[in-house]
Amino acid sequence: MNKSLRPAIIAGNWKMNKLSMDTMSFFYDLKPLIKEAKCDVVVCVPFTDIATAAVASKGAKCKLGAQNCHFEPKGAFTGEVSVDMLRDAQVEYVIIGHSERRQYFAETDETVNKKLKAALAGGLIPILCVGESLEQRENGETLALLESQIKKAYEGIDAKDAKKIVVAYEPIWAIGTGKTATADEAEEAIAHIRGVLASLYGDTAQNISILYGGSMNAKNAAELVAKPNIDGGLIGGASLVVDDFVTIINAASAQN
Ligand code: PGA
C-alpha cells in the first residue's frame, strides 16, 4: 500500500452555513495558516458564497468546491446550477451524492452517475460520497452496499476518468452526530472500496484518493489519516472553525 501514489486531501463541507462576511473572515484567517500545508486543501462552500470565496481565497493554498451540481449543461431546470456555471465561478471540485442529498433531495445512484459524468466532462473534480445507514451497518450490509454504490456510480466511466474522482466514505450514522467510525472501522470500509475499485480498474485504484467523513475533528483526525488506505477527510462541522480545520490539515500534512 503506497500512499504516495495519490494526493492527501482535506476538504471542508460547509453545508448550509456562513454568509459572505463569515466567508471573508474565514479565508482571511485561514490563508496564513496553510502556507506550509503538505496536503491538498479544498473548501466546499454554499453557492451564494462562491464569488466571495473566490476573491477571499486568492493566493491561498486551497481550492474551491461546490456541494452539488446538475447533470444537464443548461436549460429549464429552475433552481439548479450547472458544471459550466461552477467552472465560470472558479470552482474546481464538487461534492456529488452526499447522503443528505440522497436522503432529503431524492438523489439516486443513477443521478449520481450522471452528475459524475457531467462533472468529469466539464473539468470539475468530483468528490463522490458513499456510506451506509446505521440500520444497514447493524444488519451487516455495509460492505455489500458500498460495493453497489461504487459500481453504480462508476458505470460507464473509464479508468482515465475514474482516477480523477475523489471518493469519500461517509457512514451516515457518523455524520453530524459526534459518533465517529473507529479508525479500524473506517479503514476496513475504505480498503473494501479500494478493492471494489481495483476489481473495476486494476492498479488505477492505487491512484484514487479515498477520504473518511463523519464527525472527523481536530482530536481524531491524526489517528484516522494514519491508516494505510485513508487519504484524508471530508469535514463538516469542524471545517466551519478555522483552528479546528487547520489542526486537521496539519494532521494530514504530517503523513507526507
Ligand atoms: P460532519 O459532516 O463532519 O459534520 O459529520 C461530514 C459530512 O457530512 O461531509
mmCIF file of C-alpha atoms and ligand atoms in Angstrom:
data_model
loop_
_atom_site.group_PDB
_atom_site.id
_atom_site.type_symbol
_atom_site.label_atom_id
_atom_site.label_comp_id
_atom_site.label_asym_id
_atom_site.label_seq_id
_atom_site.Cartn_x
_atom_site.Cartn_y
_atom_site.Cartn_z
ATOM 1 C CA MET A 1 0.000 0.000 0.000
ATOM 2 C CA ASN A 2 1.662 3.203 -1.084
ATOM 3 C CA LYS A 3 0.010 6.437 -0.061
ATOM 4 C CA SER A 4 2.432 8.495 -2.160
ATOM 5 C CA LEU A 5 0.615 7.239 -5.282
ATOM 6 C CA ARG A 6 -2.328 9.558 -4.574
ATOM 7 C CA PRO A 7 -2.856 13.028 -3.134
ATOM 8 C CA ALA A 8 -3.825 13.512 0.513
ATOM 9 C CA ILE A 9 -6.840 15.803 0.626
ATOM 10 C CA ILE A 10 -8.613 17.643 3.403
ATOM 11 C CA ALA A 11 -11.924 19.008 2.145
ATOM 12 C CA GLY A 12 -14.311 21.148 4.155
ATOM 13 C CA ASN A 13 -18.049 20.881 3.553
ATOM 14 C CA TRP A 14 -19.735 23.936 4.984
ATOM 15 C CA LYS A 15 -23.204 22.642 4.093
ATOM 16 C CA MET A 16 -25.818 25.411 4.525
ATOM 17 C CA ASN A 17 -23.699 27.639 6.749
ATOM 18 C CA LYS A 18 -21.978 31.049 6.572
ATOM 19 C CA LEU A 19 -22.871 34.368 4.935
ATOM 20 C CA SER A 20 -20.452 36.388 2.815
ATOM 21 C CA MET A 21 -18.954 38.300 5.768
ATOM 22 C CA ASP A 22 -18.172 34.995 7.530
ATOM 23 C CA THR A 23 -16.646 33.712 4.297
ATOM 24 C CA MET A 24 -14.342 36.731 4.037
ATOM 25 C CA SER A 25 -13.075 36.394 7.570
ATOM 26 C CA PHE A 26 -12.700 32.594 7.298
ATOM 27 C CA PHE A 27 -10.320 32.824 4.333
ATOM 28 C CA TYR A 28 -8.523 35.841 5.813
ATOM 29 C CA ASP A 29 -7.737 33.765 8.904
ATOM 30 C CA LEU A 30 -7.074 30.507 7.027
ATOM 31 C CA LYS A 31 -4.662 31.820 4.405
ATOM 32 C CA PRO A 32 -1.538 32.388 6.537
ATOM 33 C CA LEU A 33 -2.086 29.158 8.468
ATOM 34 C CA ILE A 34 -1.985 26.783 5.491
ATOM 35 C CA LYS A 35 1.038 28.149 3.642
ATOM 36 C CA GLU A 36 3.046 25.045 4.536
ATOM 37 C CA ALA A 37 0.243 22.524 4.045
ATOM 38 C CA LYS A 38 1.517 19.286 2.527
ATOM 39 C CA CYS A 39 -1.906 18.053 1.507
ATOM 40 C CA ASP A 40 -4.472 19.447 -0.919
ATOM 41 C CA VAL A 41 -6.974 21.693 0.850
ATOM 42 C CA VAL A 42 -10.471 22.200 -0.548
ATOM 43 C CA VAL A 43 -13.318 24.269 0.874
ATOM 44 C CA CYS A 44 -16.810 23.434 -0.431
ATOM 45 C CA VAL A 45 -18.957 26.486 0.197
ATOM 46 C CA PRO A 46 -22.646 27.231 -0.482
ATOM 47 C CA PHE A 47 -23.380 28.588 -3.979
ATOM 48 C CA THR A 48 -24.035 32.066 -2.614
ATOM 49 C CA ASP A 49 -20.571 32.227 -1.005
ATOM 50 C CA ILE A 50 -18.618 31.124 -4.082
ATOM 51 C CA ALA A 51 -17.988 34.599 -5.511
ATOM 52 C CA THR A 52 -16.818 35.943 -2.155
ATOM 53 C CA ALA A 53 -14.702 32.851 -1.506
ATOM 54 C CA ALA A 54 -13.074 33.160 -4.950
ATOM 55 C CA VAL A 55 -11.866 36.652 -4.090
ATOM 56 C CA ALA A 56 -11.060 35.981 -0.434
ATOM 57 C CA SER A 57 -9.067 32.810 -1.173
ATOM 58 C CA LYS A 58 -6.857 34.377 -3.877
ATOM 59 C CA GLY A 59 -3.265 33.357 -3.253
ATOM 60 C CA ALA A 60 -4.259 30.851 -0.554
ATOM 61 C CA LYS A 61 -3.051 27.257 -0.778
ATOM 62 C CA CYS A 62 -6.560 25.934 -1.173
ATOM 63 C CA LYS A 63 -9.110 25.215 -3.864
ATOM 64 C CA LEU A 64 -12.799 25.980 -4.017
ATOM 65 C CA GLY A 65 -15.532 23.394 -4.173
ATOM 66 C CA ALA A 66 -19.317 23.362 -4.506
ATOM 67 C CA GLN A 67 -21.695 20.955 -2.801
ATOM 68 C CA ASN A 68 -23.832 19.906 -5.743
ATOM 69 C CA CYS A 69 -24.332 20.424 -9.482
ATOM 70 C CA HIS A 70 -26.896 19.465 -12.089
ATOM 71 C CA PHE A 71 -26.070 16.940 -14.785
ATOM 72 C CA GLU A 72 -27.621 18.867 -17.677
ATOM 73 C CA PRO A 73 -25.481 21.587 -19.271
ATOM 74 C CA LYS A 74 -28.250 24.227 -19.314
ATOM 75 C CA GLY A 75 -31.941 24.819 -19.754
ATOM 76 C CA ALA A 76 -35.230 24.821 -17.897
ATOM 77 C CA PHE A 77 -34.105 23.456 -14.529
ATOM 78 C CA THR A 78 -35.277 26.096 -12.066
ATOM 79 C CA GLY A 79 -33.043 26.420 -9.051
ATOM 80 C CA GLU A 80 -30.234 24.258 -10.413
ATOM 81 C CA VAL A 81 -26.590 25.102 -11.126
ATOM 82 C CA SER A 82 -24.552 23.617 -13.994
ATOM 83 C CA VAL A 83 -20.963 22.420 -14.139
ATOM 84 C CA ASP A 84 -20.068 25.281 -16.519
ATOM 85 C CA MET A 85 -21.533 27.822 -14.105
ATOM 86 C CA LEU A 86 -19.356 26.437 -11.332
ATOM 87 C CA ARG A 87 -16.250 26.461 -13.525
ATOM 88 C CA ASP A 88 -17.070 30.029 -14.526
ATOM 89 C CA ALA A 89 -17.183 30.936 -10.828
ATOM 90 C CA GLN A 90 -13.675 29.451 -10.302
ATOM 91 C CA VAL A 91 -14.849 26.277 -8.616
ATOM 92 C CA GLU A 92 -12.584 23.219 -9.109
ATOM 93 C CA TYR A 93 -14.250 20.497 -7.019
ATOM 94 C CA VAL A 94 -17.840 19.409 -6.500
ATOM 95 C CA ILE A 95 -19.329 17.092 -3.893
ATOM 96 C CA ILE A 96 -21.620 14.545 -5.538
ATOM 97 C CA GLY A 97 -24.072 12.186 -3.873
ATOM 98 C CA HIS A 98 -23.718 13.408 -0.311
ATOM 99 C CA SER A 99 -26.017 11.330 1.909
ATOM 100 C CA GLU A 100 -28.012 14.452 2.804
ATOM 101 C CA ARG A 101 -28.732 14.956 -0.895
ATOM 102 C CA ARG A 102 -29.610 11.295 -1.329
ATOM 103 C CA GLN A 103 -31.841 11.395 1.773
ATOM 104 C CA TYR A 104 -33.580 14.794 1.511
ATOM 105 C CA PHE A 105 -33.369 15.604 -2.199
ATOM 106 C CA ALA A 106 -34.086 12.236 -3.784
ATOM 107 C CA GLU A 107 -30.664 11.697 -5.344
ATOM 108 C CA THR A 108 -30.227 8.166 -6.608
ATOM 109 C CA ASP A 109 -27.297 6.081 -7.774
ATOM 110 C CA GLU A 110 -28.452 6.918 -11.292
ATOM 111 C CA THR A 111 -28.390 10.716 -10.842
ATOM 112 C CA VAL A 112 -25.075 10.390 -9.010
ATOM 113 C CA ASN A 113 -23.651 8.582 -12.043
ATOM 114 C CA LYS A 114 -24.976 11.270 -14.405
ATOM 115 C CA LYS A 115 -23.571 14.058 -12.241
ATOM 116 C CA LEU A 116 -20.171 12.355 -12.069
ATOM 117 C CA LYS A 117 -20.047 12.142 -15.853
ATOM 118 C CA ALA A 118 -21.138 15.770 -16.259
ATOM 119 C CA ALA A 119 -18.546 16.990 -13.736
ATOM 120 C CA LEU A 120 -15.755 14.994 -15.389
ATOM 121 C CA ALA A 121 -16.734 16.156 -18.872
ATOM 122 C CA GLY A 122 -16.800 19.755 -17.677
ATOM 123 C CA GLY A 123 -13.443 19.608 -15.899
ATOM 124 C CA LEU A 124 -14.550 19.589 -12.258
ATOM 125 C CA ILE A 125 -13.061 17.119 -9.787
ATOM 126 C CA PRO A 126 -15.924 15.195 -8.207
ATOM 127 C CA ILE A 127 -15.901 14.183 -4.548
ATOM 128 C CA LEU A 128 -18.184 11.153 -4.619
ATOM 129 C CA CYS A 129 -19.832 10.299 -1.284
ATOM 130 C CA VAL A 130 -20.867 6.783 -0.324
ATOM 131 C CA GLY A 131 -21.805 5.278 3.022
ATOM 132 C CA GLU A 132 -24.237 3.126 4.938
ATOM 133 C CA SER A 133 -27.025 3.906 7.397
ATOM 134 C CA LEU A 134 -26.988 2.646 10.971
ATOM 135 C CA GLU A 135 -29.583 0.039 10.099
ATOM 136 C CA GLN A 136 -27.523 -1.222 7.169
ATOM 137 C CA ARG A 137 -24.433 -1.451 9.384
ATOM 138 C CA GLU A 138 -26.311 -3.316 12.096
ATOM 139 C CA ASN A 139 -27.678 -5.742 9.502
ATOM 140 C CA GLY A 140 -24.173 -6.490 8.252
ATOM 141 C CA GLU A 141 -24.889 -4.908 4.866
ATOM 142 C CA THR A 142 -22.142 -2.266 4.872
ATOM 143 C CA LEU A 143 -19.620 -3.853 2.514
ATOM 144 C CA ALA A 144 -22.242 -5.029 0.000
ATOM 145 C CA LEU A 145 -23.890 -1.587 -0.008
ATOM 146 C CA LEU A 146 -20.563 0.162 -0.590
ATOM 147 C CA GLU A 147 -19.791 -2.185 -3.463
ATOM 148 C CA SER A 148 -23.160 -1.499 -5.044
ATOM 149 C CA GLN A 149 -22.909 2.297 -4.595
ATOM 150 C CA ILE A 150 -19.411 2.351 -6.102
ATOM 151 C CA LYS A 151 -20.252 0.101 -9.053
ATOM 152 C CA LYS A 152 -23.367 2.114 -9.925
ATOM 153 C CA ALA A 153 -21.595 5.458 -9.523
ATOM 154 C CA TYR A 154 -18.739 4.451 -11.866
ATOM 155 C CA GLU A 155 -20.902 2.808 -14.532
ATOM 156 C CA GLY A 156 -19.632 3.823 -17.983
ATOM 157 C CA ILE A 157 -16.620 5.735 -16.614
ATOM 158 C CA ASP A 158 -13.213 4.708 -17.980
ATOM 159 C CA ALA A 159 -10.005 4.326 -15.946
ATOM 160 C CA LYS A 160 -8.584 7.668 -17.099
ATOM 161 C CA ASP A 161 -11.601 9.491 -15.675
ATOM 162 C CA ALA A 162 -12.022 7.149 -12.703
ATOM 163 C CA LYS A 163 -8.738 8.255 -11.235
ATOM 164 C CA LYS A 164 -9.834 11.894 -11.256
ATOM 165 C CA ILE A 165 -12.693 11.114 -8.874
ATOM 166 C CA VAL A 166 -12.095 11.526 -5.137
ATOM 167 C CA VAL A 167 -14.178 9.157 -3.021
ATOM 168 C CA ALA A 168 -15.440 9.990 0.463
ATOM 169 C CA TYR A 169 -16.601 7.154 2.694
ATOM 170 C CA GLU A 170 -19.170 8.742 4.987
ATOM 171 C CA PRO A 171 -21.143 6.406 7.240
ATOM 172 C CA ILE A 172 -24.489 8.184 7.649
ATOM 173 C CA TRP A 173 -24.675 7.353 11.357
ATOM 174 C CA ALA A 174 -21.430 9.270 11.925
ATOM 175 C CA ILE A 175 -22.389 12.483 10.109
ATOM 176 C CA GLY A 176 -23.021 15.402 12.435
ATOM 177 C CA THR A 177 -23.667 13.045 15.317
ATOM 178 C CA GLY A 178 -20.336 13.280 17.112
ATOM 179 C CA LYS A 179 -20.107 9.500 16.612
ATOM 180 C CA THR A 180 -17.010 8.755 14.537
ATOM 181 C CA ALA A 181 -16.324 5.398 12.981
ATOM 182 C CA THR A 182 -13.270 3.992 14.738
ATOM 183 C CA ALA A 183 -10.105 4.246 12.683
ATOM 184 C CA ASP A 184 -10.260 0.468 12.180
ATOM 185 C CA GLU A 185 -13.895 0.558 11.005
ATOM 186 C CA ALA A 186 -13.117 3.388 8.599
ATOM 187 C CA GLU A 187 -10.000 1.612 7.312
ATOM 188 C CA GLU A 188 -11.919 -1.625 6.746
ATOM 189 C CA ALA A 189 -14.639 0.124 4.721
ATOM 190 C CA ILE A 190 -12.167 2.212 2.733
ATOM 191 C CA ALA A 191 -9.911 -0.776 1.982
ATOM 192 C CA HIS A 192 -13.046 -2.539 0.730
ATOM 193 C CA ILE A 193 -13.912 0.426 -1.516
ATOM 194 C CA ARG A 194 -10.359 0.347 -2.917
ATOM 195 C CA GLY A 195 -10.790 -3.374 -3.549
ATOM 196 C CA VAL A 196 -14.005 -2.739 -5.482
ATOM 197 C CA LEU A 197 -12.240 -0.031 -7.499
ATOM 198 C CA ALA A 198 -9.376 -2.477 -8.162
ATOM 199 C CA SER A 199 -11.884 -5.032 -9.470
ATOM 200 C CA LEU A 200 -13.097 -2.360 -11.921
ATOM 201 C CA TYR A 201 -9.866 -0.573 -12.801
ATOM 202 C CA GLY A 202 -6.905 -2.705 -11.641
ATOM 203 C CA ASP A 203 -3.851 -0.816 -10.416
ATOM 204 C CA THR A 204 -5.533 2.533 -11.086
ATOM 205 C CA ALA A 205 -7.297 2.025 -7.734
ATOM 206 C CA GLN A 206 -3.983 2.855 -6.075
ATOM 207 C CA ASN A 207 -4.140 6.338 -7.613
ATOM 208 C CA ILE A 208 -7.595 7.173 -6.252
ATOM 209 C CA SER A 209 -7.779 9.246 -3.071
ATOM 210 C CA ILE A 210 -10.361 7.910 -0.633
ATOM 211 C CA LEU A 211 -11.336 10.135 2.285
ATOM 212 C CA TYR A 212 -13.165 9.482 5.528
ATOM 213 C CA GLY A 213 -16.045 11.737 6.594
ATOM 214 C CA GLY A 214 -18.335 11.730 9.618
ATOM 215 C CA SER A 215 -17.588 13.696 12.783
ATOM 216 C CA MET A 216 -13.903 13.891 11.889
ATOM 217 C CA ASN A 217 -12.389 16.575 14.084
ATOM 218 C CA ALA A 218 -9.216 18.089 15.492
ATOM 219 C CA LYS A 219 -8.934 15.281 18.059
ATOM 220 C CA ASN A 220 -9.498 12.162 15.971
ATOM 221 C CA ALA A 221 -8.051 13.243 12.594
ATOM 222 C CA ALA A 222 -4.457 12.128 13.212
ATOM 223 C CA GLU A 223 -5.448 8.547 14.044
ATOM 224 C CA LEU A 224 -7.729 8.302 11.002
ATOM 225 C CA VAL A 225 -5.285 9.694 8.442
ATOM 226 C CA ALA A 226 -2.510 7.434 9.753
ATOM 227 C CA LYS A 227 -4.348 4.396 8.362
ATOM 228 C CA PRO A 228 -2.867 2.982 5.140
ATOM 229 C CA ASN A 229 -5.986 3.479 2.993
ATOM 230 C CA ILE A 230 -7.349 6.728 4.436
ATOM 231 C CA ASP A 231 -6.091 9.594 2.275
ATOM 232 C CA GLY A 232 -7.697 12.478 4.123
ATOM 233 C CA GLY A 233 -11.104 13.691 5.183
ATOM 234 C CA LEU A 234 -14.340 15.364 4.190
ATOM 235 C CA ILE A 235 -15.081 17.561 7.153
ATOM 236 C CA GLY A 236 -18.442 19.111 8.003
ATOM 237 C CA GLY A 237 -18.842 20.767 11.404
ATOM 238 C CA ALA A 238 -15.126 21.047 12.170
ATOM 239 C CA SER A 239 -14.470 22.815 8.849
ATOM 240 C CA LEU A 240 -16.506 25.811 9.999
ATOM 241 C CA VAL A 241 -13.900 26.725 12.618
ATOM 242 C CA VAL A 242 -10.542 27.808 11.201
ATOM 243 C CA ASP A 243 -8.418 26.467 14.082
ATOM 244 C CA ASP A 244 -10.040 23.029 14.007
ATOM 245 C CA PHE A 245 -9.807 22.830 10.228
ATOM 246 C CA VAL A 246 -6.118 23.786 10.334
ATOM 247 C CA THR A 247 -5.386 21.167 13.006
ATOM 248 C CA ILE A 248 -6.888 18.541 10.703
ATOM 249 C CA ILE A 249 -4.877 19.864 7.729
ATOM 250 C CA ASN A 250 -1.719 19.668 9.845
ATOM 251 C CA ALA A 251 -2.523 16.076 10.833
ATOM 252 C CA ALA A 252 -2.800 15.119 7.153
ATOM 253 C CA SER A 253 0.350 17.115 6.293
ATOM 254 C CA ALA A 254 2.301 15.223 8.951
ATOM 255 C CA GLN A 255 1.687 11.997 6.992
ATOM 256 C CA ASN A 256 3.521 13.354 3.927
HETATM 257 P P1 PGA B 1 -19.578 16.147 9.864
HETATM 258 O O1 PGA B 1 -20.061 16.111 8.347
HETATM 259 O O2 PGA B 1 -18.075 16.267 9.847
HETATM 260 O O3 PGA B 1 -20.253 17.357 10.454
HETATM 261 O O4 PGA B 1 -20.025 14.880 10.498
HETATM 262 C C1 PGA B 1 -19.326 15.446 7.357
HETATM 263 C C2 PGA B 1 -20.060 15.495 6.043
HETATM 264 O O5 PGA B 1 -21.295 15.330 6.056
HETATM 265 O O6 PGA B 1 -19.466 15.712 4.969
#
